[in-house]
PDB file of C-alpha atoms in Angstrom:
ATOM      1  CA  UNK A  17     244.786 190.989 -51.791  1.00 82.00           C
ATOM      2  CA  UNK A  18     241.508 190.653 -53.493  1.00 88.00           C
ATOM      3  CA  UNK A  19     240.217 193.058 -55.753  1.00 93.00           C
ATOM      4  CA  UNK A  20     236.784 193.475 -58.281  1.00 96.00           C
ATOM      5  CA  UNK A  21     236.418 195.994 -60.966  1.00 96.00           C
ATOM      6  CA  UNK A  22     233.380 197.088 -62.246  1.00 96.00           C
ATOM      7  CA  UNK A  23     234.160 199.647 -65.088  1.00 95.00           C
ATOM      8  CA  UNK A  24     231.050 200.908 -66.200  1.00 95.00           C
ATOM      9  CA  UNK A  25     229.073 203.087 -63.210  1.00 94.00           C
ATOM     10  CA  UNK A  26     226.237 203.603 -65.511  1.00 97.00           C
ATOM     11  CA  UNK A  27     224.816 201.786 -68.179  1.00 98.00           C
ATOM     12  CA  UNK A  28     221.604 202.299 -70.262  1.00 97.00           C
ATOM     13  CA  UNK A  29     220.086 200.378 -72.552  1.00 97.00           C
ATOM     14  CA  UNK A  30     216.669 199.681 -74.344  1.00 97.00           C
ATOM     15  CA  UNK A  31     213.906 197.483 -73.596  1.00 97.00           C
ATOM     16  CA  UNK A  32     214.914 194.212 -75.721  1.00 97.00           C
ATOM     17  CA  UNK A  33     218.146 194.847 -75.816  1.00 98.00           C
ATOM     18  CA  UNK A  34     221.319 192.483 -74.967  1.00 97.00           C
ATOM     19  CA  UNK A  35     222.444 193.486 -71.901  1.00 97.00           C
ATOM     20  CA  UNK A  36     226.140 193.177 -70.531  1.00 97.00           C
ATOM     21  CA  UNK A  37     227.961 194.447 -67.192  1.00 98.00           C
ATOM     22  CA  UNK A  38     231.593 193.935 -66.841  1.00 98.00           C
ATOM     23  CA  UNK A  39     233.009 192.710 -63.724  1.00 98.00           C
ATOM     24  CA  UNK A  40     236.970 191.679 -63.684  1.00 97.00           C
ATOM     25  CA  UNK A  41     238.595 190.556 -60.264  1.00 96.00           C
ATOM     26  CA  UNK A  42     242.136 189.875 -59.191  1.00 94.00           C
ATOM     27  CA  UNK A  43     243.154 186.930 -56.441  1.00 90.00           C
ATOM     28  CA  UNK A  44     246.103 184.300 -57.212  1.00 83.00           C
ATOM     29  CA  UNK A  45     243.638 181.189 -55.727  1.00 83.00           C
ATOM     30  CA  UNK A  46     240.377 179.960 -56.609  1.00 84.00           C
ATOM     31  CA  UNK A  47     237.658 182.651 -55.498  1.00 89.00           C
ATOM     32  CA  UNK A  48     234.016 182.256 -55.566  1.00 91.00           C
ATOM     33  CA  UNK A  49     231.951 184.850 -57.414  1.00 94.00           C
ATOM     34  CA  UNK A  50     228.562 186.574 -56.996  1.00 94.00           C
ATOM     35  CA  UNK A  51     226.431 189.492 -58.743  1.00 96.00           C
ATOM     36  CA  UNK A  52     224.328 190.722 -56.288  1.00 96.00           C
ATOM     37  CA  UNK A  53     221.622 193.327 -57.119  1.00 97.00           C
ATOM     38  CA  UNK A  54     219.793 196.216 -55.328  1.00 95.00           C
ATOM     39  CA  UNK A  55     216.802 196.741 -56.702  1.00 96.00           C
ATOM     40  CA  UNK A  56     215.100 200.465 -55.495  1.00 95.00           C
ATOM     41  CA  UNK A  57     214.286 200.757 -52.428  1.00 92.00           C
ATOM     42  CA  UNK A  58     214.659 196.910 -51.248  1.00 94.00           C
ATOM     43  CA  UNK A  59     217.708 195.550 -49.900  1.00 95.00           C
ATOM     44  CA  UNK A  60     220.919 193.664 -51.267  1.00 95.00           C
ATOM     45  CA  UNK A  61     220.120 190.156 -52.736  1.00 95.00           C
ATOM     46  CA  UNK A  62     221.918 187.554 -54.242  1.00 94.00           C
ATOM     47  CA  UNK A  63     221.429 187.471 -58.255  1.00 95.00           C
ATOM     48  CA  UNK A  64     223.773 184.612 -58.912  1.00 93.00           C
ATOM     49  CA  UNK A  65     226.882 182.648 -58.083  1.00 91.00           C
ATOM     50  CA  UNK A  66     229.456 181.206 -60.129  1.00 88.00           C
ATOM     51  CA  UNK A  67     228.894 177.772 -58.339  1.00 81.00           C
ATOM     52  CA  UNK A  68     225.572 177.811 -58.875  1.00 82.00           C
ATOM     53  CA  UNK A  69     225.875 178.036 -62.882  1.00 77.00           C
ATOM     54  CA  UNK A  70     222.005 179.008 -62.739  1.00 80.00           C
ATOM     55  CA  UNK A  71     219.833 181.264 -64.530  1.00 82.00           C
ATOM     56  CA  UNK A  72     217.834 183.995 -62.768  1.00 87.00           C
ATOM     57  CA  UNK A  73     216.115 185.564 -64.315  1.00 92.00           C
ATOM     58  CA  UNK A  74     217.029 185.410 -67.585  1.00 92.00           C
ATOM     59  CA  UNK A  75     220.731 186.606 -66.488  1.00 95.00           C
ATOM     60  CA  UNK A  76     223.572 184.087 -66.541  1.00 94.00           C
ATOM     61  CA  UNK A  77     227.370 184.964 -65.750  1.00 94.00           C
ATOM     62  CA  UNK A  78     230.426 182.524 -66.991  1.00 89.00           C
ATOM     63  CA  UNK A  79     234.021 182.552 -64.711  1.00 90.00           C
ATOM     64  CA  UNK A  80     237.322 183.033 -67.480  1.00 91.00           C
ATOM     65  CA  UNK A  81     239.966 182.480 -65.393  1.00 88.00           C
ATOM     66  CA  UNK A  82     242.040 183.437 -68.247  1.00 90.00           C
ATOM     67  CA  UNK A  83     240.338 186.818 -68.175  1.00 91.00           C
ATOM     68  CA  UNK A  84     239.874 186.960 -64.410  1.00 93.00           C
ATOM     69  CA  UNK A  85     236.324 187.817 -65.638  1.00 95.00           C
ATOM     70  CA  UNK A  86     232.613 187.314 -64.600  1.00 96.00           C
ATOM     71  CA  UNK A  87     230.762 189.567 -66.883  1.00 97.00           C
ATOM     72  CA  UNK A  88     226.933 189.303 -66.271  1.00 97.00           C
ATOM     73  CA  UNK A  89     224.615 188.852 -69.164  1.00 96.00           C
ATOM     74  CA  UNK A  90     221.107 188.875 -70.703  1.00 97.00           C
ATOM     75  CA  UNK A  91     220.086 188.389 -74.196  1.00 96.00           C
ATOM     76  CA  UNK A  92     216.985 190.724 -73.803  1.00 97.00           C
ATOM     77  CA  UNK A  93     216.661 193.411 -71.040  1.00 97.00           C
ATOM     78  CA  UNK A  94     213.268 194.191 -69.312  1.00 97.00           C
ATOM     79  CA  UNK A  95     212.357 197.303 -67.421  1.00 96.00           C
ATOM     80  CA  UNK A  96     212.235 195.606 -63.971  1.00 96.00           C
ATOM     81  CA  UNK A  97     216.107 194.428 -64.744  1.00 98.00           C
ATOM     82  CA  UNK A  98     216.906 198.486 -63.554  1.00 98.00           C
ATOM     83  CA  UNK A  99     218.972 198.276 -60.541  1.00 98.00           C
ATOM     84  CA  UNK A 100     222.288 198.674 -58.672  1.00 96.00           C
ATOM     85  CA  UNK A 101     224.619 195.712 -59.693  1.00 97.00           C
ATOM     86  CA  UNK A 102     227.613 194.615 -57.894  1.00 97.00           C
ATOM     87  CA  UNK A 103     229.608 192.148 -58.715  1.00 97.00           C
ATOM     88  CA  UNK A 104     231.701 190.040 -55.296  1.00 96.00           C
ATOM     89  CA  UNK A 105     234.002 187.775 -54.598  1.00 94.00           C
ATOM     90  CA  UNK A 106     234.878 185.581 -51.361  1.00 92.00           C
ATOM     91  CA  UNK A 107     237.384 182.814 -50.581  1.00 87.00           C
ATOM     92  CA  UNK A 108     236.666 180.208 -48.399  1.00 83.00           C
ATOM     93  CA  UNK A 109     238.044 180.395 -45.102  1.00 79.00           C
ATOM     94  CA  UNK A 110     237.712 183.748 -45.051  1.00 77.00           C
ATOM     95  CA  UNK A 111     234.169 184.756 -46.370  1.00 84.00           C
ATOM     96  CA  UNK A 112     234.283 188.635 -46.015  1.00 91.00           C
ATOM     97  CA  UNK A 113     232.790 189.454 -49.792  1.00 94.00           C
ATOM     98  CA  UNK A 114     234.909 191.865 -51.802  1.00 95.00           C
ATOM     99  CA  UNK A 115     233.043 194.125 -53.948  1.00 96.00           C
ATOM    100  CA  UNK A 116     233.379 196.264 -57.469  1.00 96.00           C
ATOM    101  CA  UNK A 117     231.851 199.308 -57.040  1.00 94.00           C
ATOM    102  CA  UNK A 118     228.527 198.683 -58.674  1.00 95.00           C
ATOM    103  CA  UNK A 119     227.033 199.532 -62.039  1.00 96.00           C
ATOM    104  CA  UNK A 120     223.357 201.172 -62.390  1.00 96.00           C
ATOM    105  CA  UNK A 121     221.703 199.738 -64.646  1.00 98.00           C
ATOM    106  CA  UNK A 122     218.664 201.499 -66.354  1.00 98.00           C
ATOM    107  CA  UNK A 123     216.515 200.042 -69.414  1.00 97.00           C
ATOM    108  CA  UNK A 124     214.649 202.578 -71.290  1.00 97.00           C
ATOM    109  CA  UNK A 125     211.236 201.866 -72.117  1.00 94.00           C
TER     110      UNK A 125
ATOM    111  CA  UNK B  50     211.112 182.287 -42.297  1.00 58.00           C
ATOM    112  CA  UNK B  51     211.970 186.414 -41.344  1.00 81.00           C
ATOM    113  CA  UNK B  52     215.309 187.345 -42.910  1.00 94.00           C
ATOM    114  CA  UNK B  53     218.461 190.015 -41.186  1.00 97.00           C
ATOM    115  CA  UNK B  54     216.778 192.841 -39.388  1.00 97.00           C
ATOM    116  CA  UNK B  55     218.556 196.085 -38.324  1.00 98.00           C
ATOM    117  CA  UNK B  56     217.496 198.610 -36.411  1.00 97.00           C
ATOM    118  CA  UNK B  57     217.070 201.345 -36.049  1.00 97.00           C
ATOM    119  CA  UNK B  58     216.476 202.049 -39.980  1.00 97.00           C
ATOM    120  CA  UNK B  59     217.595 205.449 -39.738  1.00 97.00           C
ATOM    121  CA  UNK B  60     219.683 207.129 -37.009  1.00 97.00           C
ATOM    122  CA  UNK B  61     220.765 211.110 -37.212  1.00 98.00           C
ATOM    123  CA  UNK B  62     223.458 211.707 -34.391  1.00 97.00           C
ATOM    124  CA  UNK B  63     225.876 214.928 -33.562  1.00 97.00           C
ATOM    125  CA  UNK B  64     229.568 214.520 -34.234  1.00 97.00           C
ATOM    126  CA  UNK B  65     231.029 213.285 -31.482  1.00 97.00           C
ATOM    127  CA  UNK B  66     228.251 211.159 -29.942  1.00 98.00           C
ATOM    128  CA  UNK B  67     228.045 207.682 -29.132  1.00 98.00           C
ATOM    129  CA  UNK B  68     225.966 205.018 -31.676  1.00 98.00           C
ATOM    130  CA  UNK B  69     225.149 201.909 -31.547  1.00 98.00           C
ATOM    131  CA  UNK B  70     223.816 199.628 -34.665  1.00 98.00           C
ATOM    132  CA  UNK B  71     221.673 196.317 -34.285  1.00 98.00           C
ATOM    133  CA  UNK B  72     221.760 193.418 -36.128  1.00 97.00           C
ATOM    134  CA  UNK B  73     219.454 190.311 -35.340  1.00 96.00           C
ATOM    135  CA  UNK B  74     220.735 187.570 -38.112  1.00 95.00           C
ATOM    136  CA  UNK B  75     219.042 184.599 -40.061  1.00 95.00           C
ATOM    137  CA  UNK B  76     217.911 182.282 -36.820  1.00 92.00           C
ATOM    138  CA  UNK B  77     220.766 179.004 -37.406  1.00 90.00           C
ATOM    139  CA  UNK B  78     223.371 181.026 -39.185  1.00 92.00           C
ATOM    140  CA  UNK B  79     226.730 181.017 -37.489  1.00 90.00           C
ATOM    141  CA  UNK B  80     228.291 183.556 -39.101  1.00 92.00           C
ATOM    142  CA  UNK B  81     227.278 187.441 -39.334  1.00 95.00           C
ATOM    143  CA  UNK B  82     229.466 190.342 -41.563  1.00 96.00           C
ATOM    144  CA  UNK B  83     228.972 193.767 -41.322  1.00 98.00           C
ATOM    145  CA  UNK B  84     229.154 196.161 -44.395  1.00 98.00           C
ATOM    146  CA  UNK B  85     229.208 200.223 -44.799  1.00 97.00           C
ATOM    147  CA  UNK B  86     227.792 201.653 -48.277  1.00 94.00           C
ATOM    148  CA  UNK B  87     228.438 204.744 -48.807  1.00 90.00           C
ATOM    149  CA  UNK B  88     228.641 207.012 -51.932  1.00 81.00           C
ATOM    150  CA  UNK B  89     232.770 207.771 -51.945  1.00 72.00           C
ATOM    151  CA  UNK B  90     233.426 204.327 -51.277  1.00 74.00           C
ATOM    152  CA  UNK B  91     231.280 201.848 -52.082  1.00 83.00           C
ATOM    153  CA  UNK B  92     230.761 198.683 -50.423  1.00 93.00           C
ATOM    154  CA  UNK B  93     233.249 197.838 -47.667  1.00 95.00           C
ATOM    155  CA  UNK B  94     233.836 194.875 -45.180  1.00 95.00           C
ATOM    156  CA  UNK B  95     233.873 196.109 -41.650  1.00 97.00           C
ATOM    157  CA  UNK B  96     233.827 192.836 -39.760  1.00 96.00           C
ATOM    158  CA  UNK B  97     232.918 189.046 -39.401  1.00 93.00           C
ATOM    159  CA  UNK B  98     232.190 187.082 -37.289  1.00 93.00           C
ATOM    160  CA  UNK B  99     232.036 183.368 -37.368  1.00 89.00           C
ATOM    161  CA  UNK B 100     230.672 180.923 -34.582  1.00 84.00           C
ATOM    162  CA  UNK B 101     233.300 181.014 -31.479  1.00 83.00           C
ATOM    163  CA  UNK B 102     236.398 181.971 -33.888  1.00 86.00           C
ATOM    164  CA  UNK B 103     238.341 185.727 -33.282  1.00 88.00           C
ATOM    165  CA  UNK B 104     235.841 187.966 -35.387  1.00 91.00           C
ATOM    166  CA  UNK B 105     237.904 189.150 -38.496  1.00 92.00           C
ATOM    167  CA  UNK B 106     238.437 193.061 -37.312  1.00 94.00           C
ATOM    168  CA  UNK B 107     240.479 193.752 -40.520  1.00 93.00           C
ATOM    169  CA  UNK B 108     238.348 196.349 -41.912  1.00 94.00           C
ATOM    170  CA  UNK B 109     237.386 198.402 -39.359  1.00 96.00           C
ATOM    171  CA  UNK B 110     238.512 201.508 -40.593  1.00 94.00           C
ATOM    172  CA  UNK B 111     239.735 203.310 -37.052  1.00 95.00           C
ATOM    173  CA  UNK B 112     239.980 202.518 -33.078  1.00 96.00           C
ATOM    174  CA  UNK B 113     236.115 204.223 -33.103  1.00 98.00           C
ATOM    175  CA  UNK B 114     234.799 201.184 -34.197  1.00 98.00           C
ATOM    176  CA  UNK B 115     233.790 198.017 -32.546  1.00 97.00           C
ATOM    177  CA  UNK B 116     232.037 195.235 -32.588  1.00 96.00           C
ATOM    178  CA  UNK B 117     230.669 192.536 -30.927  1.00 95.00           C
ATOM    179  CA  UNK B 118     228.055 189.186 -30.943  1.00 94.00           C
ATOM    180  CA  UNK B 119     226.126 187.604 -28.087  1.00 84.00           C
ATOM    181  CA  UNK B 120     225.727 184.310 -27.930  1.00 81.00           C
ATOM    182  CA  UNK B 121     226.221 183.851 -31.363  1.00 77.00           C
ATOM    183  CA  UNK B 122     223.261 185.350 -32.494  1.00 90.00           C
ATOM    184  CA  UNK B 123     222.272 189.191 -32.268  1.00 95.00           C
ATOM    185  CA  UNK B 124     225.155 191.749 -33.049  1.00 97.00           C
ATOM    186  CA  UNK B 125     226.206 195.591 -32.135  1.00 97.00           C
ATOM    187  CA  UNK B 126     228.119 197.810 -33.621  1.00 98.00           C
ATOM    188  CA  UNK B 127     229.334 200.575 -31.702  1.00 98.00           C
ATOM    189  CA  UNK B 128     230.434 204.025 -33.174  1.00 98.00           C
ATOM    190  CA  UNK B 129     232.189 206.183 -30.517  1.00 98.00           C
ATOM    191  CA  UNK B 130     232.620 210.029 -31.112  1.00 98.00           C
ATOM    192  CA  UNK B 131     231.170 209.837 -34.759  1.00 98.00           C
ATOM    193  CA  UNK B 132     232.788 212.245 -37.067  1.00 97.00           C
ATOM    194  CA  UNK B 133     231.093 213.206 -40.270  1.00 96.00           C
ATOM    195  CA  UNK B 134     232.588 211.003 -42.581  1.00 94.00           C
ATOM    196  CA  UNK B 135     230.690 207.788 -40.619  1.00 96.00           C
ATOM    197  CA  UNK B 136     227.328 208.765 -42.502  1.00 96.00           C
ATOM    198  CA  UNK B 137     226.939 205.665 -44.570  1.00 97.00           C
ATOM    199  CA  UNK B 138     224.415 203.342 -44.459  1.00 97.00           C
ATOM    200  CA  UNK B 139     225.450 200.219 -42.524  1.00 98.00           C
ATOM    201  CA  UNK B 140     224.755 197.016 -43.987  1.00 98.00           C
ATOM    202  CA  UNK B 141     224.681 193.394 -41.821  1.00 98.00           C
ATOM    203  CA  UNK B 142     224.327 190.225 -43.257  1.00 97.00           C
ATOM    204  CA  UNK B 143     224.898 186.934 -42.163  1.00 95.00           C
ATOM    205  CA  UNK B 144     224.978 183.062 -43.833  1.00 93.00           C
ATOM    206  CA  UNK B 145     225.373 179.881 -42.924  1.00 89.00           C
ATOM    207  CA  UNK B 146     228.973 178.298 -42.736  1.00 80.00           C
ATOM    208  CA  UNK B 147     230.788 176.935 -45.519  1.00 71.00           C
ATOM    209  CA  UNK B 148     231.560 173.655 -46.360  1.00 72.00           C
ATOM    210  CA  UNK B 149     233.708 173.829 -49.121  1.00 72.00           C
ATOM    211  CA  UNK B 150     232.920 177.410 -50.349  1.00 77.00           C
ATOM    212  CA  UNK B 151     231.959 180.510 -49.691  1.00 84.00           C
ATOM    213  CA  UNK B 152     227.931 180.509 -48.626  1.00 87.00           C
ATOM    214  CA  UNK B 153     225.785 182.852 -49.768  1.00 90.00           C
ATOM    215  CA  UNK B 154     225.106 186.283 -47.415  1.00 94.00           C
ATOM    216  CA  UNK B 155     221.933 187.478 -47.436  1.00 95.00           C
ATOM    217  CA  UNK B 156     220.985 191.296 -45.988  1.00 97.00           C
ATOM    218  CA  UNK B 157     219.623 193.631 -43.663  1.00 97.00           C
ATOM    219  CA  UNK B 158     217.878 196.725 -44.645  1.00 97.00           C
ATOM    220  CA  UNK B 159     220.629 198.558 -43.154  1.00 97.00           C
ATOM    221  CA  UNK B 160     220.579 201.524 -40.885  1.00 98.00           C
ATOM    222  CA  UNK B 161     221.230 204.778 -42.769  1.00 97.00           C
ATOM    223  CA  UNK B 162     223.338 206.964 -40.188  1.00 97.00           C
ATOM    224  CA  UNK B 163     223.849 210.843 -40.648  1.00 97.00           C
ATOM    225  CA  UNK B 164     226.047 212.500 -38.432  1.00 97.00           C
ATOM    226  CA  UNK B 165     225.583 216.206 -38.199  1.00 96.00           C
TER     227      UNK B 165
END
C-alpha cells in the first residue's frame, strides 16, 4: 500500500530564508508525486509535480528514489509562501492521490 | 473556464439525519474523486470515479456512505444517519484521464459539514 510522510506539522521560518519541507513516501512501483498547497481561505491547488520538473514559484522539488523522497524547496521564503502543504502521490491506473498529512508553513516577517 | 463547484459550502445537520453533498466537475473531465479533510485525519480518499468503469469504493469508511455520478458529469454523495465523527469538510475534485500518468486533480471549495 501507498504511504506519504510529512514529518514536520509546523514549520517557521524568516522572510529570506531557505526554506525546506520534508515529504518521504513508500510504494514498490513507480509513483507520481505532487505538493499541493492550501493557501488561507482558498482551496487545494496543485504547486508542482514531479513530471513536470518546473518551478513555481520559486519552489522546486527533486524525486530520490534511493531516499523515497520529494522534499520541497526554496532558496528564499516570502510571506505569501505561508500555507498548508501537502505532499501526494498517485499511480497510474489507479489515480486516488495519497496524502502526508500536511505541514503549515509560516514565514515571519 | 469555471473550475469544481460544491455545494452547499456549509451544511450543519443532527446526528442521525440524511445528507447529501454536490459536486459539479471541470466540464470534459472524465474522472471525479472525492476527499474528506478533517483535523484527526487528514486528507483521505473516499471514492473515484472514472468514465463508465466500477467507481473505486475502497475508501469509504462505513456502509453510511455512498456515492454516485450521472451521466458522467455531476456527482452526490450521500451520508445516511450522520454520526458526529462525519464533520469534516468534504473535498471533490476531478481531472482529466491519464495517458501514461497520473493527471493532475484540481478542487472544489468543499462543503464543511457539522453534525450536531
Amino acid at each position: 500500500a501507498q504511504r506519504v510522510t510529512q514529518p514536520e506539522k509546523l514549520l517557521s521560518v524568516f522572510k529570506g530564508a531557505p526554506v525546506e519541507l520534508k515529504c518521504n513516501y513508500s510504494y514498490s512501483g513507480s509513483p507520481e508525486l505532487f505538493w499541493y498547497v492550501q493557501y488561507s481561505r482558498q482551496r487545494l491547488q496543485l504547486l508542482l509535480r514531479h513530471i513536470s520538473r518546473e518551478s513555481i514559484k520559486g519552489f522546486t522539488a527533486d524525486l530520490n528514489k534511493g531516499e523515497t523522497s520529494f522534499h520541497l524547496k526554496k532558496p528564499f521564503a516570502q510571506e505569501e509562501d505561508s500555507a498548508m502543504y501537502y505532499c501526494a502521490l498517485a499511480v497510474f491506473g489507479n489515480e486516488k492521490l495519497t496524502f502526508g498529512t500536511g505541514t503549515r508553513l509560516t514565514i515571519i516577517p | 473556464g469555471a473550475g469544481v463547484s460544491q455545494s452547499p459550502s456549509n451544511k450543519v445537520t443532527e446526528k442521525g439525519k440524511d445528507v447529501e453533498l454536490r459536486c459539479d466537475p471541470i466540464s470534459g473531465h472524465t474522472a471525479l474523486y472525492w476527499y474528506r479533510q478533517s483535523l484527526g485525519q487528514g486528507l483521505e480518499f473516499l471514492i473515484y470515479f472514472q468514465g463508465n468503469s466500477a467507481p473505486d469504493k475502497s475508501g469509504l469508511p462505513s456502509d453510511r456512505f455512498s456515492a454516485e455520478r450521472t451521466g458522467g458529469s455531476v456527482s452526490t454523495l450521500t451520508i445516511q444517519r450522520t454520526q458526529q465523527e462525519d464533520s469534516a469538510v468534504y473535498l471533490c475534485a476531478s481531472s482529466l484521464m491519464g495517458l501514461a500518468t497520473p493527471e493532475t486533480q484540481y478542487f472544489g471549495p468543499g462543503t464543511r459539514l457539522l453534525v450536531l
